[in-house]
């Protein structure tokens, strides 16, 4: 019997996840949940939108959930929105694209998504509701917290630590042994060679602080 999946958020990332679900022979996409009333009435890209995000409580118990709500400036807020829904941990689906390469010793938590052509090396830990969106490389012993998003072609070297609700932009690189603080943002194309403070945005090569929301 196939595991039934509902995706939270009707957008481009949701479409990526929907295609992964279709490639997995043991999964079945039931539809989306989205707070946009227009999508609720007309659907999204041919997929049904069953109701708002809060409608998850009305879904049968055999349906599991996957969040597609990620974004550089909004990632911390999205994490809070999802947490506020109060979804039990056992209702989250863990979805890995068949084209991804995952070490047997890697740990992937409930609600995490690993996208097409991503590589996860030995002893990596990926936290709940985190996402590797595609062609992401995560080297050995790296720790990714809760609700972290690594956008397409991001590369994390060995023993990197990415704290909760952070966002790693497309085509960015993070040096080995580097720590990225909670709710930090790494802009696309950045090369991170030193630790990033919590709630800080860095950009460039080498990456430098351009904004700190804690100030």
CSV table of C-alpha atoms in Angstrom, one decimal:
chain,number,residue,atom,x,y,z
A,1,UNK,CA,0.0,0.0,0.0
A,2,UNK,CA,1.3,3.4,-1.0
A,3,UNK,CA,1.9,6.1,1.7
A,4,UNK,CA,-0.4,9.0,1.0
A,5,UNK,CA,1.1,12.5,1.0
A,6,UNK,CA,-0.3,16.0,1.3
A,7,UNK,CA,2.1,18.9,0.6
A,8,UNK,CA,1.8,22.1,2.6
A,9,UNK,CA,2.1,25.1,0.3
A,10,UNK,CA,1.2,25.3,-3.4
A,11,UNK,CA,4.3,26.8,-5.1
A,12,UNK,CA,7.4,26.0,-7.2
A,13,UNK,CA,9.0,24.0,-4.4
A,14,UNK,CA,5.7,22.1,-3.9
A,15,UNK,CA,5.8,21.1,-7.6
A,16,UNK,CA,9.4,19.8,-7.2
A,17,UNK,CA,8.2,17.7,-4.3
A,18,UNK,CA,5.2,16.5,-6.2
A,19,UNK,CA,7.4,15.2,-9.0
A,20,UNK,CA,9.6,13.4,-6.5
A,21,UNK,CA,6.5,11.8,-4.9
A,22,UNK,CA,5.4,10.6,-8.4
A,23,UNK,CA,8.9,9.1,-9.0
A,24,UNK,CA,8.6,7.1,-5.7
A,25,UNK,CA,6.7,3.9,-6.3
A,26,UNK,CA,5.7,3.7,-2.6
A,27,UNK,CA,4.1,7.2,-2.4
A,28,UNK,CA,0.9,8.8,-3.6
A,29,UNK,CA,0.2,12.5,-3.7
A,30,UNK,CA,-3.3,13.4,-2.5
A,31,UNK,CA,-3.0,17.1,-3.0
A,32,UNK,CA,-1.9,20.4,-1.5
A,33,UNK,CA,-3.0,22.6,1.4
A,34,UNK,CA,-2.7,26.4,0.9
A,35,UNK,CA,-4.1,29.5,2.6
A,36,UNK,CA,-4.7,31.1,-0.9
A,37,UNK,CA,-8.5,30.9,-1.4
A,38,UNK,CA,-8.1,31.1,-5.2
A,39,UNK,CA,-5.9,28.0,-5.2
A,40,UNK,CA,-8.5,26.3,-2.9
A,41,UNK,CA,-11.2,26.9,-5.5
A,42,UNK,CA,-9.3,26.2,-8.7
A,43,UNK,CA,-6.4,24.0,-7.7
A,44,UNK,CA,-2.7,24.5,-8.4
A,45,UNK,CA,-1.1,23.4,-11.7
A,46,UNK,CA,-3.6,20.5,-12.1
A,47,UNK,CA,-3.4,19.3,-8.5
A,48,UNK,CA,-6.2,19.7,-6.0
A,49,UNK,CA,-5.9,22.1,-3.1
A,50,UNK,CA,-7.9,20.6,-0.3
A,51,UNK,CA,-8.1,23.6,2.0
A,52,UNK,CA,-6.0,25.9,4.1
A,53,UNK,CA,-3.0,24.8,6.1
A,54,UNK,CA,-5.1,24.3,9.2
A,55,UNK,CA,-7.2,21.7,7.3
A,56,UNK,CA,-4.6,19.1,8.1
A,57,UNK,CA,-6.6,18.3,11.2
A,58,UNK,CA,-9.5,17.1,9.0
A,59,UNK,CA,-7.3,14.7,7.0
A,60,UNK,CA,-7.5,10.9,7.6
A,61,UNK,CA,-4.8,9.6,10.0
A,62,UNK,CA,-3.1,7.6,7.2
A,63,UNK,CA,-2.2,10.8,5.3
A,64,UNK,CA,1.3,12.2,6.1
A,65,UNK,CA,2.5,15.8,5.5
A,66,UNK,CA,5.4,17.5,3.8
A,67,UNK,CA,6.1,21.2,3.9
A,68,UNK,CA,7.2,23.1,0.8
A,69,UNK,CA,7.2,26.5,2.5
A,70,UNK,CA,10.8,27.8,2.3
A,71,UNK,CA,12.4,31.1,1.3
A,72,UNK,CA,15.4,33.1,2.1
A,73,UNK,CA,13.8,36.0,3.9
A,74,UNK,CA,10.8,34.1,5.1
A,75,UNK,CA,12.3,30.9,6.3
A,76,UNK,CA,12.2,31.7,10.0
A,77,UNK,CA,8.6,32.9,9.7
A,78,UNK,CA,7.6,29.8,7.8
A,79,UNK,CA,9.2,27.6,10.5
A,80,UNK,CA,7.1,29.4,13.1
A,81,UNK,CA,3.9,29.0,11.0
A,82,UNK,CA,4.5,25.3,10.6
A,83,UNK,CA,5.3,24.8,14.3
A,84,UNK,CA,2.1,26.7,15.2
A,85,UNK,CA,0.0,24.2,13.3
A,86,UNK,CA,0.8,21.6,16.0
A,87,UNK,CA,1.3,18.7,13.6
A,88,UNK,CA,2.5,15.6,15.5
A,89,UNK,CA,5.9,14.3,14.5
A,90,UNK,CA,4.4,10.9,13.4
A,91,UNK,CA,2.3,12.7,10.8
A,92,UNK,CA,5.3,13.9,8.8
A,93,UNK,CA,6.5,12.2,5.7
A,94,UNK,CA,10.2,11.7,4.9
A,95,UNK,CA,10.6,12.0,1.2
A,96,UNK,CA,13.9,11.2,-0.7
A,97,UNK,CA,14.1,11.5,-4.5
A,98,UNK,CA,15.1,8.2,-6.1
A,99,UNK,CA,18.0,10.0,-7.9
A,100,UNK,CA,19.6,11.1,-4.6
A,101,UNK,CA,22.5,9.3,-3.1
A,102,UNK,CA,22.2,8.7,0.6
A,103,UNK,CA,24.8,7.1,2.8
A,104,UNK,CA,23.4,4.2,4.9
A,105,UNK,CA,24.9,5.9,8.0
A,106,UNK,CA,23.1,9.2,7.4
A,107,UNK,CA,20.1,10.1,9.5
A,108,UNK,CA,17.1,11.8,7.9
A,109,UNK,CA,14.4,13.0,10.3
A,110,UNK,CA,10.6,13.0,9.9
A,111,UNK,CA,9.4,15.6,7.5
A,112,UNK,CA,12.7,16.1,5.7
A,113,UNK,CA,12.9,16.2,1.9
A,114,UNK,CA,16.0,15.3,-0.2
A,115,UNK,CA,15.6,16.4,-3.8
A,116,UNK,CA,16.9,15.2,-7.1
A,117,UNK,CA,20.6,14.4,-7.6
A,118,UNK,CA,21.5,15.4,-4.0
A,119,UNK,CA,24.3,13.6,-2.2
A,120,UNK,CA,24.4,13.0,1.5
A,121,UNK,CA,27.6,11.5,2.8
A,122,UNK,CA,28.3,9.3,5.9
A,123,UNK,CA,27.3,10.3,9.4
A,124,UNK,CA,25.2,13.3,8.3
A,125,UNK,CA,22.2,14.3,10.3
A,126,UNK,CA,19.3,16.1,8.7
A,127,UNK,CA,16.7,17.6,11.1
A,128,UNK,CA,12.9,17.5,11.0
A,129,UNK,CA,11.2,19.4,8.2
A,130,UNK,CA,14.5,20.4,6.5
A,131,UNK,CA,14.9,20.3,2.8
A,132,UNK,CA,17.7,19.8,0.2
A,133,UNK,CA,16.0,21.1,-2.9
A,134,UNK,CA,18.1,19.5,-5.6
A,135,UNK,CA,21.7,18.8,-6.5
A,136,UNK,CA,22.8,19.7,-2.9
A,137,UNK,CA,26.0,18.1,-1.6
A,138,UNK,CA,26.3,17.5,2.1
A,139,UNK,CA,29.7,16.1,3.3
A,140,UNK,CA,30.4,13.8,6.2
A,141,UNK,CA,29.5,14.5,9.8
A,142,UNK,CA,27.5,17.6,8.9
A,143,UNK,CA,24.6,18.5,11.2
A,144,UNK,CA,21.5,20.3,9.8
A,145,UNK,CA,18.9,21.5,12.3
A,146,UNK,CA,15.1,21.8,12.1
A,147,UNK,CA,13.5,23.6,9.2
A,148,UNK,CA,16.7,24.4,7.4
A,149,UNK,CA,16.5,24.8,3.6
A,150,UNK,CA,19.5,24.2,1.3
A,151,UNK,CA,18.6,25.6,-2.1
A,152,UNK,CA,19.7,24.1,-5.4
A,153,UNK,CA,23.4,23.2,-5.8
A,154,UNK,CA,24.4,24.4,-2.4
A,155,UNK,CA,27.5,22.6,-1.0
A,156,UNK,CA,28.2,21.9,2.7
A,157,UNK,CA,31.7,20.6,3.5
A,158,UNK,CA,32.5,18.2,6.3
A,159,UNK,CA,31.5,18.8,9.9
A,160,UNK,CA,29.4,21.9,9.2
A,161,UNK,CA,26.7,22.8,11.6
A,162,UNK,CA,23.5,24.6,10.3
A,163,UNK,CA,21.2,25.7,13.1
A,164,UNK,CA,17.4,25.7,13.0
A,165,UNK,CA,15.4,27.8,10.5
A,166,UNK,CA,18.4,28.9,8.5
A,167,UNK,CA,18.5,29.2,4.7
A,168,UNK,CA,21.5,28.3,2.5
A,169,UNK,CA,21.1,29.9,-0.9
A,170,UNK,CA,21.5,28.4,-4.3
A,171,UNK,CA,25.1,27.7,-5.5
A,172,UNK,CA,26.6,28.7,-2.2
A,173,UNK,CA,29.5,26.8,-0.4
A,174,UNK,CA,30.2,26.4,3.3
A,175,UNK,CA,33.7,25.6,4.4
A,176,UNK,CA,34.4,22.6,6.7
A,177,UNK,CA,34.0,23.0,10.5
A,178,UNK,CA,31.9,26.1,10.0
A,179,UNK,CA,28.8,26.9,12.2
A,180,UNK,CA,25.8,28.8,10.8
A,181,UNK,CA,23.6,30.2,13.6
A,182,UNK,CA,19.9,29.9,14.0
A,183,UNK,CA,17.7,31.8,11.5
A,184,UNK,CA,20.8,32.9,9.5
A,185,UNK,CA,20.6,33.5,5.7
A,186,UNK,CA,23.4,32.7,3.3
A,187,UNK,CA,22.8,34.5,0.0
A,188,UNK,CA,23.0,32.7,-3.3
A,189,UNK,CA,26.5,32.2,-4.7
A,190,UNK,CA,28.2,33.0,-1.4
A,191,UNK,CA,31.4,31.3,-0.2
A,192,UNK,CA,31.3,31.0,3.6
A,193,UNK,CA,34.7,30.5,5.2
A,194,UNK,CA,33.9,31.6,8.8
A,195,UNK,CA,31.1,31.1,11.3
A,196,UNK,CA,27.8,33.0,10.7
A,197,UNK,CA,26.1,34.5,13.7
A,198,UNK,CA,22.4,33.8,14.4
A,199,UNK,CA,19.8,35.9,12.5
A,200,UNK,CA,22.6,37.3,10.3
A,201,UNK,CA,22.6,37.5,6.5
A,202,UNK,CA,25.9,37.0,4.7
A,203,UNK,CA,26.8,37.4,1.0
A,204,UNK,CA,29.7,37.4,-1.3
A,205,UNK,CA,33.1,35.6,-1.8
A,206,UNK,CA,34.3,35.4,0.8
A,207,UNK,CA,30.9,35.9,2.5
A,208,UNK,CA,30.5,39.0,4.7
A,209,UNK,CA,27.7,40.2,7.0
A,210,UNK,CA,25.3,42.5,5.2
A,211,UNK,CA,22.4,42.5,7.7
A,212,UNK,CA,21.8,41.4,11.3
A,213,UNK,CA,18.2,41.2,12.4
A,214,UNK,CA,19.3,41.1,16.1
A,215,UNK,CA,20.7,44.6,15.9
